[in-house]
Tab-separated table of C-alpha atoms in Angstrom:
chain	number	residue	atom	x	y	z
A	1	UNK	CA	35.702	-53.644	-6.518
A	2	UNK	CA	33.002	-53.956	-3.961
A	3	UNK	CA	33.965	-50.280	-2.363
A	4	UNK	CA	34.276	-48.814	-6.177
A	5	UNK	CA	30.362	-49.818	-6.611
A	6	UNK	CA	29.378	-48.892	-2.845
A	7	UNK	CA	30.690	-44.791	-4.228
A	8	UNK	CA	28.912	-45.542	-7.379
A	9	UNK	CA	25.867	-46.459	-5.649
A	10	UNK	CA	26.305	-43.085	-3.429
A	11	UNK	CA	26.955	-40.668	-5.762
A	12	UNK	CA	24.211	-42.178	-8.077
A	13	UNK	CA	21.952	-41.740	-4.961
A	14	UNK	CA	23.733	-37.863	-4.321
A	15	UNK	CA	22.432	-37.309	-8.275
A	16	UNK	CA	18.875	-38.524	-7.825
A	17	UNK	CA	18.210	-36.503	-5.019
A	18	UNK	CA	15.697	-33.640	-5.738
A	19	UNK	CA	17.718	-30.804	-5.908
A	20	UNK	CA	16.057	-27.792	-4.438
A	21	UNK	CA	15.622	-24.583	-6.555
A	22	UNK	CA	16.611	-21.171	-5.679
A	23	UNK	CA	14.310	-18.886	-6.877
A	24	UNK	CA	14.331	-15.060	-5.690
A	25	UNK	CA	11.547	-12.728	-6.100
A	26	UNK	CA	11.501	-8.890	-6.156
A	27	UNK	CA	8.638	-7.362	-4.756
A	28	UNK	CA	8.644	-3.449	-5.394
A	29	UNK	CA	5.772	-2.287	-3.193
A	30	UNK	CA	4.579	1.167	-1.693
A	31	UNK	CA	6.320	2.696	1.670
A	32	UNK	CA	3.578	1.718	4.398
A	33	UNK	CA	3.740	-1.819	3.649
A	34	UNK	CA	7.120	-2.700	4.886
A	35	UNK	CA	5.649	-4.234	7.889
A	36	UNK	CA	3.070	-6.181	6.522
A	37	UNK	CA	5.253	-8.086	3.720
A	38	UNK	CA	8.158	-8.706	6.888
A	39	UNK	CA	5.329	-10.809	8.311
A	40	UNK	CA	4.002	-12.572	5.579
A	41	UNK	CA	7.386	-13.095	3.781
A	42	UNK	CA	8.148	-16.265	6.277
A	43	UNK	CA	4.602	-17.559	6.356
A	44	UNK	CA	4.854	-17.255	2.687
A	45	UNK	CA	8.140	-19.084	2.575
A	46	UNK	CA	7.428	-22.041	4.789
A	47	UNK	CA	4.383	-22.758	2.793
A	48	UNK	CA	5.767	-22.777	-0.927
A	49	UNK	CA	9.009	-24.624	0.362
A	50	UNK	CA	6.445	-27.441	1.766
A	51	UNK	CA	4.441	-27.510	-1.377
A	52	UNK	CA	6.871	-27.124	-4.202
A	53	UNK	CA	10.171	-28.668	-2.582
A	54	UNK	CA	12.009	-25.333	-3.681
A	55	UNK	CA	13.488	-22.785	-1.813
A	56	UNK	CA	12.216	-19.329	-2.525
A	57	UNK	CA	14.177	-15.726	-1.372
A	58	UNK	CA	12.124	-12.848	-0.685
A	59	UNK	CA	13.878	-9.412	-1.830
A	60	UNK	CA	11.362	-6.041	-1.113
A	61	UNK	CA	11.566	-2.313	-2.138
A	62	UNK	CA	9.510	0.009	-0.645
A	63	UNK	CA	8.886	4.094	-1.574
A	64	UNK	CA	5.987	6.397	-2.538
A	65	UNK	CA	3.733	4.037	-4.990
A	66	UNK	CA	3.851	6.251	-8.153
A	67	UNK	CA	8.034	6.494	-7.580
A	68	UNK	CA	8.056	2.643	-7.219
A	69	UNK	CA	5.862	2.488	-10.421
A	70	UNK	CA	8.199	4.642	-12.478
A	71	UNK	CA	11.497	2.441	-11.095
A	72	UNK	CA	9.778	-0.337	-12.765
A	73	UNK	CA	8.904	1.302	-15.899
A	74	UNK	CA	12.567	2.593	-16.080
A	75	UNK	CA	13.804	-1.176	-15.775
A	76	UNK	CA	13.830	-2.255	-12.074
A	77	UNK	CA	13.221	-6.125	-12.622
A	78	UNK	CA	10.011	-6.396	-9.660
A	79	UNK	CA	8.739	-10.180	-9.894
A	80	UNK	CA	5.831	-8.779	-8.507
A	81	UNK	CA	4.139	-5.793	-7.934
A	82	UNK	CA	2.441	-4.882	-4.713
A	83	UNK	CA	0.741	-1.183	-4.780
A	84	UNK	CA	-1.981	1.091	-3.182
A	85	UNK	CA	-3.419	2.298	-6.478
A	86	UNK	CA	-4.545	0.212	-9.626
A	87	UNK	CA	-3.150	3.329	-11.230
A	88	UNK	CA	-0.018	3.017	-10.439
A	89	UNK	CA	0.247	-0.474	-12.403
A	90	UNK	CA	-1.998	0.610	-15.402
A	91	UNK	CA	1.377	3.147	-15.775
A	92	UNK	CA	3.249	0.138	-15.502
A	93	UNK	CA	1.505	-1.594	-18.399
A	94	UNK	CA	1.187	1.235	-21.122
A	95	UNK	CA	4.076	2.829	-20.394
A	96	UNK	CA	6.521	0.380	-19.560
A	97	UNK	CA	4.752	-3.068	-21.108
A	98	UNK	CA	6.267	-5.378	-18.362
A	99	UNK	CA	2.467	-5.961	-17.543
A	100	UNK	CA	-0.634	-7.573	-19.313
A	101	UNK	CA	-3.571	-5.493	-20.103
A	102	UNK	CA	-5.876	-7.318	-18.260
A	103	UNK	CA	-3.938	-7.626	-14.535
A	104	UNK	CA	-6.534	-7.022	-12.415
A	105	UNK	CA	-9.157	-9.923	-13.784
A	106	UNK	CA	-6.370	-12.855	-12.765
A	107	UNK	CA	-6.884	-12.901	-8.862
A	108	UNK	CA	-10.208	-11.861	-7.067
A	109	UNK	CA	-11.277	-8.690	-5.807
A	110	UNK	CA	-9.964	-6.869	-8.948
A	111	UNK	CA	-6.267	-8.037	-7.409
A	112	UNK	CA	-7.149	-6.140	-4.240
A	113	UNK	CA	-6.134	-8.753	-1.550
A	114	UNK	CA	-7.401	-6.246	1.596
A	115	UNK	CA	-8.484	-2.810	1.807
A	116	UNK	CA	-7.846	0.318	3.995
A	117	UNK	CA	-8.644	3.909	4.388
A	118	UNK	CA	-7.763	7.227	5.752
A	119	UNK	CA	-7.076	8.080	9.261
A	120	UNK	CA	-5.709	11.041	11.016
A	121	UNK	CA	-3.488	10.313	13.975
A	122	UNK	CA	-3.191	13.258	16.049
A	123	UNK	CA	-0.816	13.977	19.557
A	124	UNK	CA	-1.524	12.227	22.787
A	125	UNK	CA	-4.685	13.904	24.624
A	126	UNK	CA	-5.267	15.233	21.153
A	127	UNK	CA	-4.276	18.924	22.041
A	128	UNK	CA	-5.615	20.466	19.307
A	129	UNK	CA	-9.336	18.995	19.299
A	130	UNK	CA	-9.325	17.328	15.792
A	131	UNK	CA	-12.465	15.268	15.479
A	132	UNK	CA	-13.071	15.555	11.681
A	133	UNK	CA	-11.706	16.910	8.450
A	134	UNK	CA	-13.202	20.259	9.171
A	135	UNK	CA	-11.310	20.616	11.861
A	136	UNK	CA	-7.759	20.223	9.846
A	137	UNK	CA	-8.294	23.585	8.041
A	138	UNK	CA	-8.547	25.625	11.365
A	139	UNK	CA	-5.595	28.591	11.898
A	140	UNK	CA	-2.658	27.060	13.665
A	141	UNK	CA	-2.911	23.544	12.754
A	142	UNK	CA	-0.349	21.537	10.729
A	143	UNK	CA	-0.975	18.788	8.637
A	144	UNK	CA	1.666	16.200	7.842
A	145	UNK	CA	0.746	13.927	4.189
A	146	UNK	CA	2.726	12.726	1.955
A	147	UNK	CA	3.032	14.733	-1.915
A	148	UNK	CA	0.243	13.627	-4.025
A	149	UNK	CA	2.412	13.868	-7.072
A	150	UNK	CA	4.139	10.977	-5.846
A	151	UNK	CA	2.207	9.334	-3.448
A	152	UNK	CA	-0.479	7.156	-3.388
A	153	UNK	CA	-1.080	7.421	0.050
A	154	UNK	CA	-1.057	11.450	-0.974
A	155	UNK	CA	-3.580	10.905	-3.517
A	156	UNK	CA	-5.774	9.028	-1.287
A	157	UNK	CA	-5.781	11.966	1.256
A	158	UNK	CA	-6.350	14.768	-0.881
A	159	UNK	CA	-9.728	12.833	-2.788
A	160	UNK	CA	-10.596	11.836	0.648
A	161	UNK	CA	-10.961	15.588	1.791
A	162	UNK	CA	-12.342	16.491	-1.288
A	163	UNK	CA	-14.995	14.122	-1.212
A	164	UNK	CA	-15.947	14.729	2.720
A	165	UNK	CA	-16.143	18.792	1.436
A	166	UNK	CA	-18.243	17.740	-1.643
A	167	UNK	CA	-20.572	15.390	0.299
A	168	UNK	CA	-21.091	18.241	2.823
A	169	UNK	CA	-24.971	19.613	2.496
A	170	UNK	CA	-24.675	21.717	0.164
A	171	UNK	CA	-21.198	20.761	-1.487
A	172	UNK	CA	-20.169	20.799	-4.785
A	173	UNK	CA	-16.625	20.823	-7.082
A	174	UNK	CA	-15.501	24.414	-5.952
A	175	UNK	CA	-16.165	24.179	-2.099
A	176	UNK	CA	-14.238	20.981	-2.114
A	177	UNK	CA	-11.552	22.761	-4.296
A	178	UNK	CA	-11.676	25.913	-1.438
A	179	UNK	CA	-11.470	23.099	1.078
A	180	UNK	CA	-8.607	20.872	-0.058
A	181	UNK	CA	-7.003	24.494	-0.933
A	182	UNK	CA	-7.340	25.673	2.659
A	183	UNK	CA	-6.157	22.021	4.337
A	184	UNK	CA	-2.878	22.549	2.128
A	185	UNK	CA	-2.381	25.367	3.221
A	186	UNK	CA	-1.829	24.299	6.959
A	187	UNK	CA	0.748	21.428	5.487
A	188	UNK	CA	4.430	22.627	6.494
A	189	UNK	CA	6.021	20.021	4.486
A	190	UNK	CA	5.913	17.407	1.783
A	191	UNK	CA	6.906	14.185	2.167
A	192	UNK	CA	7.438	11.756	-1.144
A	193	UNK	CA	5.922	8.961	0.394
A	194	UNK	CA	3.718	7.437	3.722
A	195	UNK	CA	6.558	6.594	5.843
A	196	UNK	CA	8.911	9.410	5.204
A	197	UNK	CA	5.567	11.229	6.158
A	198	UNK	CA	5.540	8.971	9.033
A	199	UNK	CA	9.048	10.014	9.965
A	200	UNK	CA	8.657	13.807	9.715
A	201	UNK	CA	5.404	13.339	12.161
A	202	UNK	CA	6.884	10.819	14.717
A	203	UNK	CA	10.657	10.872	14.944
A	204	UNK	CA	10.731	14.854	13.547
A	205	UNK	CA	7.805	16.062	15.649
A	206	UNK	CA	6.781	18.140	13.230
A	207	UNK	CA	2.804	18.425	12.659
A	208	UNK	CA	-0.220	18.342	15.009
A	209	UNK	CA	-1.950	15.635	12.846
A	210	UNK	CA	-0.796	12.718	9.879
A	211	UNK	CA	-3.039	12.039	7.667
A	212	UNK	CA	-1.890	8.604	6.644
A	213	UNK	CA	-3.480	4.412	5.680
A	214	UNK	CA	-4.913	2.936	8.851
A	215	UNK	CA	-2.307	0.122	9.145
A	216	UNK	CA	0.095	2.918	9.383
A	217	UNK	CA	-1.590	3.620	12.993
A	218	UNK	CA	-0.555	0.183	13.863
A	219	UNK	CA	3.468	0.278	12.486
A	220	UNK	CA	3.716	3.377	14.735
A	221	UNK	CA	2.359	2.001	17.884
A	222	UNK	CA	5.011	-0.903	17.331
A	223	UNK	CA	8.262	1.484	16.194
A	224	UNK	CA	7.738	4.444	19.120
A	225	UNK	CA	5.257	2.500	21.260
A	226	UNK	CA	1.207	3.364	21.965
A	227	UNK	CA	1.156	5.964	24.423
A	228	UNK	CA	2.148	8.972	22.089
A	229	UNK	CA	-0.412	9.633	19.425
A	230	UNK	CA	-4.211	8.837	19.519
A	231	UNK	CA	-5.895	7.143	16.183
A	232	UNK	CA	-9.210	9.635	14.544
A	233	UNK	CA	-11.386	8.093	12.397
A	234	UNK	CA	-13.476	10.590	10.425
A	235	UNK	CA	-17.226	10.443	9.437
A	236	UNK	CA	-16.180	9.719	6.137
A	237	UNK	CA	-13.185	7.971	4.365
A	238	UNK	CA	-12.172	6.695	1.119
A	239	UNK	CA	-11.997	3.224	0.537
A	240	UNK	CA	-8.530	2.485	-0.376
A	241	UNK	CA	-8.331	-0.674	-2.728
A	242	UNK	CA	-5.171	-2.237	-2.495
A	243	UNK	CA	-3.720	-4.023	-5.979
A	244	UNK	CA	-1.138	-6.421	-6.798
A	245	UNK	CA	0.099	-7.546	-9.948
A	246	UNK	CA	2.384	-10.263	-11.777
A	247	UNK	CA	5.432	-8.626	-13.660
A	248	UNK	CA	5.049	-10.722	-16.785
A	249	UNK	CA	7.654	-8.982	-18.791
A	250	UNK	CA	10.264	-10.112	-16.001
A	251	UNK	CA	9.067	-13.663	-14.620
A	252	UNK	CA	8.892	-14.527	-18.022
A	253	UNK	CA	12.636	-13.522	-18.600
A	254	UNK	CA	13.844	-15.057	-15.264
A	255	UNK	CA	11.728	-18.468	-14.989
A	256	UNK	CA	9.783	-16.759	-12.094
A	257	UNK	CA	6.260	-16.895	-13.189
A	258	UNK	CA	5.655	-19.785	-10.833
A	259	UNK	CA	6.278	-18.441	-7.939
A	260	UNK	CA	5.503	-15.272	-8.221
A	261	UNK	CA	1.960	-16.465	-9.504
A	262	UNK	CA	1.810	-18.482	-6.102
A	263	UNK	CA	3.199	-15.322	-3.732
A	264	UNK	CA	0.322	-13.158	-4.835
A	265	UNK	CA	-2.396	-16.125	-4.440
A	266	UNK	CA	-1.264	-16.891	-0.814
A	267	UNK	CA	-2.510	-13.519	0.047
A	268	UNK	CA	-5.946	-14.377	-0.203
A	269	UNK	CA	-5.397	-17.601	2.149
A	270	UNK	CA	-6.646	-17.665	5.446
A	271	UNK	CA	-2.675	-17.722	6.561
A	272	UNK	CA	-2.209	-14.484	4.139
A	273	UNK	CA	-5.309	-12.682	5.370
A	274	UNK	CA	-4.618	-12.963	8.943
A	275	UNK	CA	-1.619	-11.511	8.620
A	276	UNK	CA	-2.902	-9.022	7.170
A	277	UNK	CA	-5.616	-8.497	9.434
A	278	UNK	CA	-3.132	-8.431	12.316
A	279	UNK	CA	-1.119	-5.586	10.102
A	280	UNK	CA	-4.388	-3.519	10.497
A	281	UNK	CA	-5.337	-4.061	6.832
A	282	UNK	CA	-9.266	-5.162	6.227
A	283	UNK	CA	-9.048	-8.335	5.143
A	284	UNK	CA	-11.723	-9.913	2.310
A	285	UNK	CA	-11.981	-13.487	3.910
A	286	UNK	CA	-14.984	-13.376	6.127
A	287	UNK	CA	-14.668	-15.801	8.335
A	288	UNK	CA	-10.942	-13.847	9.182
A	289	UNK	CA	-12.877	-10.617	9.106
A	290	UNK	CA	-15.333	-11.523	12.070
A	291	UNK	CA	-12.434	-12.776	13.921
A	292	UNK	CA	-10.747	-9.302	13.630
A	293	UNK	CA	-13.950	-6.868	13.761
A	294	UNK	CA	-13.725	-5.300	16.895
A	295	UNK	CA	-10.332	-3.282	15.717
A	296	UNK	CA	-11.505	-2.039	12.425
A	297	UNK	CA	-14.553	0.510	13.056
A	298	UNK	CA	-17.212	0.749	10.715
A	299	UNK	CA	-16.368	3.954	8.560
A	300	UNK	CA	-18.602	5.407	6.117
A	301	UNK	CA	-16.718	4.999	2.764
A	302	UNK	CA	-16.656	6.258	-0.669
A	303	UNK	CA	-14.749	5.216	-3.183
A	304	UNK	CA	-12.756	6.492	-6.458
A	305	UNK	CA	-15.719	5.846	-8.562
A	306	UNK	CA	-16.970	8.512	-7.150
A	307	UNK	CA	-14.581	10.517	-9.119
A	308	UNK	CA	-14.846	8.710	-12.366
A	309	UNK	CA	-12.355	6.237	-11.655
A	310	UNK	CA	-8.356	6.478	-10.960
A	311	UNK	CA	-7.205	7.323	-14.613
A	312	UNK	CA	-10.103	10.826	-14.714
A	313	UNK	CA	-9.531	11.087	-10.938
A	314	UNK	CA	-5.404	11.516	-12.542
A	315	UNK	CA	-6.391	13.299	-15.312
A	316	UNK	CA	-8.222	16.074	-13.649
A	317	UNK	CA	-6.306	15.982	-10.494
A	318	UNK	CA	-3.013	14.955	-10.527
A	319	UNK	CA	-1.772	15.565	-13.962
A	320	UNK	CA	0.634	18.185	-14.517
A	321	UNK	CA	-1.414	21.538	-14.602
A	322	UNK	CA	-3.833	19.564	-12.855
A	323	UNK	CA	-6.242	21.322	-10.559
A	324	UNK	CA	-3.284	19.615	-7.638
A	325	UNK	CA	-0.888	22.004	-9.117
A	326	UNK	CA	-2.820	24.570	-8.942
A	327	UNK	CA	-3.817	24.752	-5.850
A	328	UNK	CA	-0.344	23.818	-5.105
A	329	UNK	CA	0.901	27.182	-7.104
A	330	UNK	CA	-2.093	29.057	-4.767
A	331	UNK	CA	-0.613	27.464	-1.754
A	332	UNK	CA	3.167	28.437	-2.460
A	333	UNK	CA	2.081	32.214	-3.447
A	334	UNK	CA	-0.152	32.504	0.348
């Protein structure tokens, strides 16, 4: 009798133990950011398993941003969304309605945890002399970027040397256009996304200069090592805003919404924006920020504003028959 209540007692106590839950989130996010989330996944992990008592998996898909944007829409179940173009999500909330209108007021910074910008990383000893974006449209060089028609990293390249052309004395709309024309001209290939662009430049060798986020720079040196390519930074940039969103459509459906609520918060910690910082992405913490200022060089930036804003930036640009295609139809026909 007394041994019948002492495994009584011990299961009862087996039951009343706080089970832990296993919750697994999906994070569909853009190609150059594979790095960054292996670092922060764990740091993420150890603090929500200490706060919540639950354990939480960490699943990631990376590709060009607009791909990853229509593999939602088309019904990949992302928890969260992690992307380099506000765009990009505003597709995935009219077209595919897995998002609230609304996204980028529920976190600060317009749900921009860190910034970058646009960098061109040329050979060792930088045989070819490229100091600016002038230089990239001189005979003989080759330019490696990812396709703007399904790139965000693309997109951010070609309104970065349209706005350097434009801001030029003297610019305007149709010497940027001759400008961005003549850079695509010297571009051999097209990758679909930043680190397939990455690839073709590195492991490939293919391209004098790649025109790429300046985190990238950093994922390079710690894949093939520091002593083979040389980081530019051009007078001018484009300030690359860098948005994340809850998929409420899905972490409604699979009991997610807490977590994936938290995962995106933790990024504007001081935990989540030093990893960041030490993944060569500007962080919006200041106090982490001064502690990491000597390796991000003051750029002078403008931003998509200056083209009306992402969705008349798309309209005009990157839409099919878009003045994109059309100097991509000019290109093919050289």
């Amino acid at each position: 009798m007394i041994k019948r209540a002492s495994t009584l007692l011990v299961a009862f106590a087996l039951v009343a133990q706080p089970a832990f839950a296993d919750v697994t989130l999906l994070n569909v996010s853009y190609d150059v950011m594979r790095d960054f989330y292996k670092d922060y996944n764990p740091v993420f992990t150890k603090y929500y398993e200490a706060k919540f008592k639950d354990k939480v998996t960490l699943q990631q898909s990376h590709g060009g941003s607009s791909k990853q944007a229509r593999s939602v829409i088309d019904g990949l179940e992302a928890d969260v969304v992690t992307m380099n173009q506000s765009l990009d999500i505003d597709a995935i909330v009219e077209k595919g309605k897995q998002v609230n209108p609304g996204w980028e007021k529920e976190l600060p910074n317009e749900a921009s945890p860190f910034s970058s910008l646009q960098v061109l990383i040329v050979r060792k000893a930088n045989p070819k002399g490229i100091r600016d974006w002038n230089d990239l449209t001189k005979p003989g060089v080759q330019i490696i970027v990812p396709n703007p028609k399904t790139s965000g990293n693309g997109r951010y390249t070609y309104l970065a040397a349209w706005g350097y052309a434009a801001k030029l004395p003297g610019g305007n709309d149709a010497k940027a256009r001759d400008f961005v024309t003549a850079l695509f001209k010297n571009v051999p290939v097209l990758d679909s996304g930043g680190r397939a662009a990455t690839t073709t430049f590195m492991q490939r060798q293919i391209g004098d200069v790649l025109i790429t986020f300046e985190n990238e720079a950093e994922m390079i040196a710690r894949e093939f090592g520091r002593g083979g390519f040389e980081v530019v930074y051009p007078s001018i940039s484009i300030d690359a805003d860098l948005p994340v969103a809850v998929v409420d459509k899905v972490v409604d459906k699979k009991g997610t919404r807490k977590a994936a609520e938290e995962y995106l918060k933790y990024l504007w910690s001081a935990e989540g924006q030093t990893v960041a910082a030490q993944n060569y992405l500007r962080p919006r913490d200041a106090a982490v920020a001064s502690r990491f200022a000597k390796q991000f060089p003051a750029v002078k930036l403008f931003t998509v504003a200056d083209f009306g804003g992402w969705a008349k930036a798309q309209k005009t640009h990157f839409d099919d028959g878009g003045i994109y295609d059309q100097i991509a139809a000019k290109v093919a026909g050289k």
